[in-house]
Amino acid sequence: MFRSVTLLRTLTQRRLFSSLQPEIVSVPVENDPTSFSSSSKTTTHLIDTFGRHHNYLRISLTERCNLRCTYCMPEEGVPLTSHDKLLTTDEILSLAQLFVSQGVTKIRLTGGEPTVRPDLIDIISGLNELKNNGLQSIGITTNGIALKRKLPALYKAGLDSLNISLDTLDKHMFEIMTRRKGFDNVLTSIQQATDLGFKSVKINSVVMRGINDDQVLNFVAFTQKNPVNVRFIEYMPFDGNRWNKDKLVPYQELLERIETRFGSMQKLVDDPNDTTKAYKVPGYQGRIGFITSMTNHFCGTCNRLRITADGSIKVCLFGSTEVSLRDMMRQGYSQEELLYYIGAAVRKKKKHHAGMAELASRKNRPMILIGG
């Protein structure tokens, strides 16, 4: 029977929106969810109204972290979700299977810090089995602190790519920015990852004026003998990180600094859905890139969806609307019904984010509660 309902009314009645949700938007849905099939890769559940096909899923495994990076977590910390309200191993793998059935080819595990989750190897092994069903890549974003002792097992389990967060090559500045020790562990992890032969090893560096922007040239020099991809990320506003535009260093300014020191950069071809503007110093083993969310957004080609550690889907990193897939699963919703609401959320995704000024004042989760 046709369900003549709106997503707002149905989800509000069943309390499926997160309690952190600052804004709930009504989403009209037009089709009977029982008419949807999860077996077809040609369904449109992951295609929004602007024709963007979302084939990249980022799953946060935990809200916990062994660092306290200033741009990610408020100094006073954040209230963490109780363990019983986080997605279980089986729930994560079930959702991953569902999204892969709809055409997702890339999954990245984030946090918090995903390596603090004891079932990480089991999760990656389970995801690896989905490579028989169309999944092509399994990645992880990590701070690298506890990575070195886990890397061989992660590699064996099927992990393909690593994004390692490192905002400075200065040990003292590392401890200021992260409020913790562990710099040497991170460097060791990066070296070990390249030695093991991962398909991709990237370093993510959030650049803040007057804090670590003087490290950019050091990172470029680091790519001379290290086959890594260093990505400079424009400083973005999230709850509790005290963002202000004076700390933002536009990527064009960084590129000018780099070319003043290293000469003209070789521009590399960007993938159609890439968030990075990629460059290379001719003759260097590694490469660099700029993630320009604030000054030159890439919303028009965005193919990403996020699932938070407590099981909510976010269709935009900066969006405030969430739908709890965890609650649906625990209430016994079928895969067809899950797809119905996932599709409705995806179709509500906006053309682009609201812009720098609006983002700075908008309510959202702290980054650690979203998943990097």
JSON list of C-alpha atoms in Angstrom, two decimals, residues 131-253:
[
{"chain": "A", "resi": 131, "resn": "LYS", "atom": "CA", "xyz": [34.97, -6.81, -2.77]},
{"chain": "A", "resi": 132, "resn": "ASN", "atom": "CA", "xyz": [33.26, -9.76, -4.40]},
{"chain": "A", "resi": 133, "resn": "ASN", "atom": "CA", "xyz": [30.11, -7.62, -4.63]},
{"chain": "A", "resi": 134, "resn": "GLY", "atom": "CA", "xyz": [31.52, -4.44, -6.14]},
{"chain": "A", "resi": 135, "resn": "LEU", "atom": "CA", "xyz": [33.45, -2.74, -3.34]},
{"chain": "A", "resi": 136, "resn": "GLN", "atom": "CA", "xyz": [36.79, -1.58, -4.73]},
{"chain": "A", "resi": 137, "resn": "SER", "atom": "CA", "xyz": [38.57, 0.25, -1.93]},
{"chain": "A", "resi": 138, "resn": "ILE", "atom": "CA", "xyz": [38.77, 0.14, 1.88]},
{"chain": "A", "resi": 139, "resn": "GLY", "atom": "CA", "xyz": [40.49, 3.05, 3.56]},
{"chain": "A", "resi": 140, "resn": "ILE", "atom": "CA", "xyz": [41.03, 4.40, 7.04]},
{"chain": "A", "resi": 141, "resn": "THR", "atom": "CA", "xyz": [41.70, 7.87, 8.43]},
{"chain": "A", "resi": 142, "resn": "THR", "atom": "CA", "xyz": [43.87, 7.71, 11.54]},
{"chain": "A", "resi": 143, "resn": "ASN", "atom": "CA", "xyz": [46.16, 9.86, 13.65]},
{"chain": "A", "resi": 144, "resn": "GLY", "atom": "CA", "xyz": [48.82, 7.14, 13.45]},
{"chain": "A", "resi": 145, "resn": "ILE", "atom": "CA", "xyz": [49.58, 7.06, 17.18]},
{"chain": "A", "resi": 146, "resn": "ALA", "atom": "CA", "xyz": [48.77, 3.37, 17.67]},
{"chain": "A", "resi": 147, "resn": "LEU", "atom": "CA", "xyz": [48.98, 2.38, 14.04]},
{"chain": "A", "resi": 148, "resn": "LYS", "atom": "CA", "xyz": [52.43, 0.85, 13.70]},
{"chain": "A", "resi": 149, "resn": "ARG", "atom": "CA", "xyz": [51.71, -2.31, 15.68]},
{"chain": "A", "resi": 150, "resn": "LYS", "atom": "CA", "xyz": [48.42, -2.85, 13.81]},
{"chain": "A", "resi": 151, "resn": "LEU", "atom": "CA", "xyz": [49.55, -2.15, 10.24]},
{"chain": "A", "resi": 152, "resn": "PRO", "atom": "CA", "xyz": [50.60, -5.68, 9.18]},
{"chain": "A", "resi": 153, "resn": "ALA", "atom": "CA", "xyz": [47.28, -7.14, 10.38]},
{"chain": "A", "resi": 154, "resn": "LEU", "atom": "CA", "xyz": [45.28, -4.31, 8.76]},
{"chain": "A", "resi": 155, "resn": "TYR", "atom": "CA", "xyz": [47.08, -4.86, 5.48]},
{"chain": "A", "resi": 156, "resn": "LYS", "atom": "CA", "xyz": [46.46, -8.61, 5.62]},
{"chain": "A", "resi": 157, "resn": "ALA", "atom": "CA", "xyz": [42.77, -8.03, 6.44]},
{"chain": "A", "resi": 158, "resn": "GLY", "atom": "CA", "xyz": [42.27, -6.07, 3.22]},
{"chain": "A", "resi": 159, "resn": "LEU", "atom": "CA", "xyz": [42.95, -2.41, 4.00]},
{"chain": "A", "resi": 160, "resn": "ASP", "atom": "CA", "xyz": [44.00, -0.60, 0.82]},
{"chain": "A", "resi": 161, "resn": "SER", "atom": "CA", "xyz": [44.67, 3.01, 1.75]},
{"chain": "A", "resi": 162, "resn": "LEU", "atom": "CA", "xyz": [45.70, 5.14, 4.68]},
{"chain": "A", "resi": 163, "resn": "ASN", "atom": "CA", "xyz": [45.07, 8.78, 5.47]},
{"chain": "A", "resi": 164, "resn": "ILE", "atom": "CA", "xyz": [47.27, 9.80, 8.40]},
{"chain": "A", "resi": 165, "resn": "SER", "atom": "CA", "xyz": [46.59, 13.10, 10.13]},
{"chain": "A", "resi": 166, "resn": "LEU", "atom": "CA", "xyz": [49.74, 15.12, 10.83]},
{"chain": "A", "resi": 167, "resn": "ASP", "atom": "CA", "xyz": [49.67, 18.90, 11.03]},
{"chain": "A", "resi": 168, "resn": "THR", "atom": "CA", "xyz": [53.34, 19.63, 11.67]},
{"chain": "A", "resi": 169, "resn": "LEU", "atom": "CA", "xyz": [56.79, 18.09, 11.30]},
{"chain": "A", "resi": 170, "resn": "ASP", "atom": "CA", "xyz": [57.91, 19.83, 14.48]},
{"chain": "A", "resi": 171, "resn": "LYS", "atom": "CA", "xyz": [57.67, 17.63, 17.57]},
{"chain": "A", "resi": 172, "resn": "HIS", "atom": "CA", "xyz": [57.05, 20.48, 19.99]},
{"chain": "A", "resi": 173, "resn": "MET", "atom": "CA", "xyz": [54.33, 22.00, 17.83]},
{"chain": "A", "resi": 174, "resn": "PHE", "atom": "CA", "xyz": [52.76, 18.55, 17.47]},
{"chain": "A", "resi": 175, "resn": "GLU", "atom": "CA", "xyz": [52.31, 18.35, 21.23]},
{"chain": "A", "resi": 176, "resn": "ILE", "atom": "CA", "xyz": [50.80, 21.85, 21.33]},
{"chain": "A", "resi": 177, "resn": "MET", "atom": "CA", "xyz": [48.30, 21.13, 18.57]},
{"chain": "A", "resi": 178, "resn": "THR", "atom": "CA", "xyz": [47.30, 17.65, 19.73]},
{"chain": "A", "resi": 179, "resn": "ARG", "atom": "CA", "xyz": [47.65, 18.27, 23.48]},
{"chain": "A", "resi": 180, "resn": "ARG", "atom": "CA", "xyz": [49.40, 14.88, 23.60]},
{"chain": "A", "resi": 181, "resn": "LYS", "atom": "CA", "xyz": [52.71, 13.15, 22.85]},
{"chain": "A", "resi": 182, "resn": "GLY", "atom": "CA", "xyz": [53.28, 10.62, 20.08]},
{"chain": "A", "resi": 183, "resn": "PHE", "atom": "CA", "xyz": [54.97, 12.44, 17.21]},
{"chain": "A", "resi": 184, "resn": "ASP", "atom": "CA", "xyz": [57.62, 9.74, 16.69]},
{"chain": "A", "resi": 185, "resn": "ASN", "atom": "CA", "xyz": [54.95, 7.04, 16.51]},
{"chain": "A", "resi": 186, "resn": "VAL", "atom": "CA", "xyz": [53.20, 8.88, 13.69]},
{"chain": "A", "resi": 187, "resn": "LEU", "atom": "CA", "xyz": [56.36, 9.25, 11.61]},
{"chain": "A", "resi": 188, "resn": "THR", "atom": "CA", "xyz": [57.15, 5.57, 12.15]},
{"chain": "A", "resi": 189, "resn": "SER", "atom": "CA", "xyz": [53.65, 4.64, 11.02]},
{"chain": "A", "resi": 190, "resn": "ILE", "atom": "CA", "xyz": [54.01, 6.67, 7.82]},
{"chain": "A", "resi": 191, "resn": "GLN", "atom": "CA", "xyz": [57.31, 5.00, 6.99]},
{"chain": "A", "resi": 192, "resn": "GLN", "atom": "CA", "xyz": [55.99, 1.53, 7.76]},
{"chain": "A", "resi": 193, "resn": "ALA", "atom": "CA", "xyz": [52.90, 2.11, 5.63]},
{"chain": "A", "resi": 194, "resn": "THR", "atom": "CA", "xyz": [54.98, 3.05, 2.59]},
{"chain": "A", "resi": 195, "resn": "ASP", "atom": "CA", "xyz": [57.26, 0.04, 3.16]},
{"chain": "A", "resi": 196, "resn": "LEU", "atom": "CA", "xyz": [54.30, -2.36, 3.33]},
{"chain": "A", "resi": 197, "resn": "GLY", "atom": "CA", "xyz": [53.06, -1.25, -0.07]},
{"chain": "A", "resi": 198, "resn": "PHE", "atom": "CA", "xyz": [49.62, 0.22, 0.57]},
{"chain": "A", "resi": 199, "resn": "LYS", "atom": "CA", "xyz": [48.00, 1.49, -2.62]},
{"chain": "A", "resi": 200, "resn": "SER", "atom": "CA", "xyz": [47.73, 4.97, -1.16]},
{"chain": "A", "resi": 201, "resn": "VAL", "atom": "CA", "xyz": [49.36, 6.72, 1.80]},
{"chain": "A", "resi": 202, "resn": "LYS", "atom": "CA", "xyz": [48.19, 10.28, 2.40]},
{"chain": "A", "resi": 203, "resn": "ILE", "atom": "CA", "xyz": [49.04, 12.83, 5.07]},
{"chain": "A", "resi": 204, "resn": "ASN", "atom": "CA", "xyz": [46.20, 15.17, 6.04]},
{"chain": "A", "resi": 205, "resn": "SER", "atom": "CA", "xyz": [47.36, 18.52, 7.39]},
{"chain": "A", "resi": 206, "resn": "VAL", "atom": "CA", "xyz": [44.90, 21.17, 8.60]},
{"chain": "A", "resi": 207, "resn": "VAL", "atom": "CA", "xyz": [46.55, 24.56, 8.06]},
{"chain": "A", "resi": 208, "resn": "MET", "atom": "CA", "xyz": [45.90, 27.41, 10.50]},
{"chain": "A", "resi": 209, "resn": "ARG", "atom": "CA", "xyz": [47.45, 30.85, 10.16]},
{"chain": "A", "resi": 210, "resn": "GLY", "atom": "CA", "xyz": [49.87, 31.76, 12.92]},
{"chain": "A", "resi": 211, "resn": "ILE", "atom": "CA", "xyz": [49.91, 28.21, 14.25]},
{"chain": "A", "resi": 212, "resn": "ASN", "atom": "CA", "xyz": [51.27, 25.76, 11.71]},
{"chain": "A", "resi": 213, "resn": "ASP", "atom": "CA", "xyz": [51.20, 27.50, 8.33]},
{"chain": "A", "resi": 214, "resn": "ASP", "atom": "CA", "xyz": [54.98, 27.80, 8.57]},
{"chain": "A", "resi": 215, "resn": "GLN", "atom": "CA", "xyz": [55.14, 24.00, 8.25]},
{"chain": "A", "resi": 216, "resn": "VAL", "atom": "CA", "xyz": [53.77, 23.86, 4.71]},
{"chain": "A", "resi": 217, "resn": "LEU", "atom": "CA", "xyz": [57.16, 24.20, 3.01]},
{"chain": "A", "resi": 218, "resn": "ASN", "atom": "CA", "xyz": [58.59, 21.48, 5.26]},
{"chain": "A", "resi": 219, "resn": "PHE", "atom": "CA", "xyz": [55.84, 19.11, 4.17]},
{"chain": "A", "resi": 220, "resn": "VAL", "atom": "CA", "xyz": [56.51, 19.85, 0.50]},
{"chain": "A", "resi": 221, "resn": "ALA", "atom": "CA", "xyz": [60.21, 19.09, 1.07]},
{"chain": "A", "resi": 222, "resn": "PHE", "atom": "CA", "xyz": [59.13, 15.85, 2.79]},
{"chain": "A", "resi": 223, "resn": "THR", "atom": "CA", "xyz": [57.68, 14.63, -0.52]},
{"chain": "A", "resi": 224, "resn": "GLN", "atom": "CA", "xyz": [61.09, 14.73, -2.18]},
{"chain": "A", "resi": 225, "resn": "LYS", "atom": "CA", "xyz": [62.10, 11.30, -0.88]},
{"chain": "A", "resi": 226, "resn": "ASN", "atom": "CA", "xyz": [58.82, 9.99, 0.48]},
{"chain": "A", "resi": 227, "resn": "PRO", "atom": "CA", "xyz": [56.14, 8.55, -1.86]},
{"chain": "A", "resi": 228, "resn": "VAL", "atom": "CA", "xyz": [53.22, 10.08, 0.03]},
{"chain": "A", "resi": 229, "resn": "ASN", "atom": "CA", "xyz": [50.47, 12.50, -0.86]},
{"chain": "A", "resi": 230, "resn": "VAL", "atom": "CA", "xyz": [50.42, 15.48, 1.52]},
{"chain": "A", "resi": 231, "resn": "ARG", "atom": "CA", "xyz": [47.06, 17.25, 1.48]},
{"chain": "A", "resi": 232, "resn": "PHE", "atom": "CA", "xyz": [46.70, 20.72, 2.96]},
{"chain": "A", "resi": 233, "resn": "ILE", "atom": "CA", "xyz": [43.19, 21.22, 4.32]},
{"chain": "A", "resi": 234, "resn": "GLU", "atom": "CA", "xyz": [41.63, 24.62, 4.74]},
{"chain": "A", "resi": 235, "resn": "TYR", "atom": "CA", "xyz": [40.57, 25.23, 8.34]},
{"chain": "A", "resi": 236, "resn": "MET", "atom": "CA", "xyz": [36.83, 24.55, 8.66]},
{"chain": "A", "resi": 237, "resn": "PRO", "atom": "CA", "xyz": [34.31, 25.58, 11.33]},
{"chain": "A", "resi": 238, "resn": "PHE", "atom": "CA", "xyz": [32.80, 22.96, 13.65]},
{"chain": "A", "resi": 239, "resn": "ASP", "atom": "CA", "xyz": [31.27, 23.22, 17.10]},
{"chain": "A", "resi": 240, "resn": "GLY", "atom": "CA", "xyz": [33.86, 23.99, 19.75]},
{"chain": "A", "resi": 241, "resn": "ASN", "atom": "CA", "xyz": [36.91, 24.59, 17.54]},
{"chain": "A", "resi": 242, "resn": "ARG", "atom": "CA", "xyz": [36.84, 28.40, 17.86]},
{"chain": "A", "resi": 243, "resn": "TRP", "atom": "CA", "xyz": [37.07, 28.91, 14.12]},
{"chain": "A", "resi": 244, "resn": "ASN", "atom": "CA", "xyz": [37.60, 32.38, 12.74]},
{"chain": "A", "resi": 245, "resn": "LYS", "atom": "CA", "xyz": [38.36, 33.52, 9.23]},
{"chain": "A", "resi": 246, "resn": "ASP", "atom": "CA", "xyz": [41.65, 35.15, 10.25]},
{"chain": "A", "resi": 247, "resn": "LYS", "atom": "CA", "xyz": [43.09, 31.67, 10.87]},
{"chain": "A", "resi": 248, "resn": "LEU", "atom": "CA", "xyz": [42.02, 30.45, 7.44]},
{"chain": "A", "resi": 249, "resn": "VAL", "atom": "CA", "xyz": [44.84, 30.33, 4.87]},
{"chain": "A", "resi": 250, "resn": "PRO", "atom": "CA", "xyz": [43.36, 30.16, 1.34]},
{"chain": "A", "resi": 251, "resn": "TYR", "atom": "CA", "xyz": [44.92, 27.52, -0.85]},
{"chain": "A", "resi": 252, "resn": "GLN", "atom": "CA", "xyz": [45.97, 30.07, -3.48]},
{"chain": "A", "resi": 253, "resn": "GLU", "atom": "CA", "xyz": [48.12, 31.78, -0.87]}
]
